[in-house]
Coordinates of N, CA and C in Angstrom, one line a residue:
X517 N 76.8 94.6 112.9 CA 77.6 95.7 113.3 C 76.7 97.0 113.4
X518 N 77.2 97.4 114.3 CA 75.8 98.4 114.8 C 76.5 100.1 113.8
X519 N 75.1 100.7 113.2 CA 76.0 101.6 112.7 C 76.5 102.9 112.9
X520 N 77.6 103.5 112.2 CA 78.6 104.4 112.7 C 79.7 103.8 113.5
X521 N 80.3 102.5 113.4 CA 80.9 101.8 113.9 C 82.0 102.2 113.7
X522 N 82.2 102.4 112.0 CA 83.7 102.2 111.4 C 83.9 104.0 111.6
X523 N 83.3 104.8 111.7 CA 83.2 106.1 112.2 C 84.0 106.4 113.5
X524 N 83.3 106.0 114.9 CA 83.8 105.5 115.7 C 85.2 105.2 115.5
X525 N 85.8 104.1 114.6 CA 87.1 103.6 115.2 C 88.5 104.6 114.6
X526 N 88.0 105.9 114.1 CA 89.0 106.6 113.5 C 88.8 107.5 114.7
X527 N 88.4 107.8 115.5 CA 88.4 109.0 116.8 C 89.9 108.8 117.2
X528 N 90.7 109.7 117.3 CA 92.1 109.4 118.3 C 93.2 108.8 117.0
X529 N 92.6 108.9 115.7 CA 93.7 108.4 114.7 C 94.5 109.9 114.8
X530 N 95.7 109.9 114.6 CA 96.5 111.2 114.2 C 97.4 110.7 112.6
X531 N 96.8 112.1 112.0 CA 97.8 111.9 110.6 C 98.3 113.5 110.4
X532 N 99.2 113.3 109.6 CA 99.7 114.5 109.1 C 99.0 115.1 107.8
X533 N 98.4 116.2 107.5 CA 97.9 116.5 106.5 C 98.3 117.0 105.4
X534 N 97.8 116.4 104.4 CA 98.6 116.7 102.8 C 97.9 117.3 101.9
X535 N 98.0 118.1 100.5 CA 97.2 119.1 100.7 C 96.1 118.6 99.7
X536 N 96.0 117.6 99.3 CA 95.3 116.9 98.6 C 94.3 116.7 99.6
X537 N 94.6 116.1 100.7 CA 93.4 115.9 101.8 C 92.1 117.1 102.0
X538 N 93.1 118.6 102.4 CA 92.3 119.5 102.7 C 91.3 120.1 101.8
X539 N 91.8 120.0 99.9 CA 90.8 119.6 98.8 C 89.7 119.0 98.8
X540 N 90.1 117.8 98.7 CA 89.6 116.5 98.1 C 88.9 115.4 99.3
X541 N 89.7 115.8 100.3 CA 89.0 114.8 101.7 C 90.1 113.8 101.8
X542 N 90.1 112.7 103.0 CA 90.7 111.7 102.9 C 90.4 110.6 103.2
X543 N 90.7 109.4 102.9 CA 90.2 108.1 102.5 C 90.6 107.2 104.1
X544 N 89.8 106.9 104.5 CA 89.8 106.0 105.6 C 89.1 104.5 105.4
X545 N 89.9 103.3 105.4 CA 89.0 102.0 104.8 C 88.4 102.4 103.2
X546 N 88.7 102.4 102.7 CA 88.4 103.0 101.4 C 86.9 104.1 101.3
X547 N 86.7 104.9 102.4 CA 85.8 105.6 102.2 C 86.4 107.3 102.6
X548 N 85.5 108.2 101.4 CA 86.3 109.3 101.2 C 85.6 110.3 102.8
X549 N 86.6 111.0 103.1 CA 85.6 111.8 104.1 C 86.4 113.4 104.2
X550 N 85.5 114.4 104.5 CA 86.2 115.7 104.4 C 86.2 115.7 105.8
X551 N 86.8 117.1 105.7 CA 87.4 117.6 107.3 C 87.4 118.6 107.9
X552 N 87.0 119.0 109.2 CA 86.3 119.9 109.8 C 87.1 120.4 111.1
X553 N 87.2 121.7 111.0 CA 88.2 122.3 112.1 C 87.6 122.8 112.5
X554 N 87.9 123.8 113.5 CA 87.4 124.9 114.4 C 88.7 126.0 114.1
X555 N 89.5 125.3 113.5 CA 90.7 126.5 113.3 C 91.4 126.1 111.9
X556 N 91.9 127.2 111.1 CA 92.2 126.8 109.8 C 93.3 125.8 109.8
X557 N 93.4 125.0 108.9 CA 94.2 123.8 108.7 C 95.3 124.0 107.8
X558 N 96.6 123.6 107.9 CA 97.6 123.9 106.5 C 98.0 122.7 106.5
X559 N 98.4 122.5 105.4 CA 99.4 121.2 104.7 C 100.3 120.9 105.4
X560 N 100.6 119.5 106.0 CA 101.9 119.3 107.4 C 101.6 119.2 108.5
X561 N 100.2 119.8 108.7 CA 99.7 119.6 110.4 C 99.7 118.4 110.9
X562 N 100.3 118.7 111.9 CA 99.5 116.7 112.5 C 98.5 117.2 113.2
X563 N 97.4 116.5 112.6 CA 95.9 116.5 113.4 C 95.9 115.3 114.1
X564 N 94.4 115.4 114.9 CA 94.2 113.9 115.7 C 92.5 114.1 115.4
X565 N 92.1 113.1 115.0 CA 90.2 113.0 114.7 C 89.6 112.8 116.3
X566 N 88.7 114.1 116.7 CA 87.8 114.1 117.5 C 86.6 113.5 117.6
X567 N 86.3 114.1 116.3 CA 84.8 113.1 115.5 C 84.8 112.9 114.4
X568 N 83.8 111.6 114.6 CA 83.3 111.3 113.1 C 82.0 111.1 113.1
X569 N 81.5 111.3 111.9 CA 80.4 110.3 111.2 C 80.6 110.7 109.5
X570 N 79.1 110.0 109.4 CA 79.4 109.7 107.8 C 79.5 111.1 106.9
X571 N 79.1 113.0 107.8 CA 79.3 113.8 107.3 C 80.9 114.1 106.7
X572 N 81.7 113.2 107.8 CA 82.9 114.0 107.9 C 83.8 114.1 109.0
X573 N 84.5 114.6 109.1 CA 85.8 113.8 110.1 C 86.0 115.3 111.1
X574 N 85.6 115.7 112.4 CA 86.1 117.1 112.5 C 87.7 116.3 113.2
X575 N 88.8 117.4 112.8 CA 90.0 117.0 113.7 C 90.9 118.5 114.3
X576 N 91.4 118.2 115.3 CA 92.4 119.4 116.1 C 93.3 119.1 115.6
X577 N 94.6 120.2 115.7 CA 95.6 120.1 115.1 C 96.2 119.8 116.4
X578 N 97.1 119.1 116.3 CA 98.3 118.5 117.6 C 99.5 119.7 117.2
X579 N 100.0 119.5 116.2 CA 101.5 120.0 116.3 C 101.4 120.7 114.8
X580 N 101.3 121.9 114.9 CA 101.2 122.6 113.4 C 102.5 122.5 112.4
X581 N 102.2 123.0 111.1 CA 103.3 122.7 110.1 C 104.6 123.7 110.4
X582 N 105.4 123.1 110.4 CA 106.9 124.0 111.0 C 107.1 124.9 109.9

């Protein structure tokens, strides 16, 4: 398995963010990763992951918290 693979397969995941994530990071396959905007993030966002690697996850917000 060639590496940055499992990096790769989270591109185009969309979650909603909780605020424990924007602390702490969030766990994908049991590996922890933080998170990287271009614009501030709040609790409830639905993001969608643009990139990854093993620094960290950057994601856009799709639909901000109501």
């Amino acid at each position: 398995m060639q590496e940055g693979y499992l990096e790769q397969r989270l591109i185009g995941q969309r979650f909603e963010l909780k605020s424990a994530d924007l602390t702490d990071g969030i766990a994908f396959y049991g590996i922890f990763y933080h998170i990287h905007a271009a614009t501030p993030l709040h609790a409830g966002d639905l993001v969608e992951i643009v990139q990854a690697n093993a620094h960290g996850l950057t994601v856009t917000v799709v639909a901000p918290h109501q």
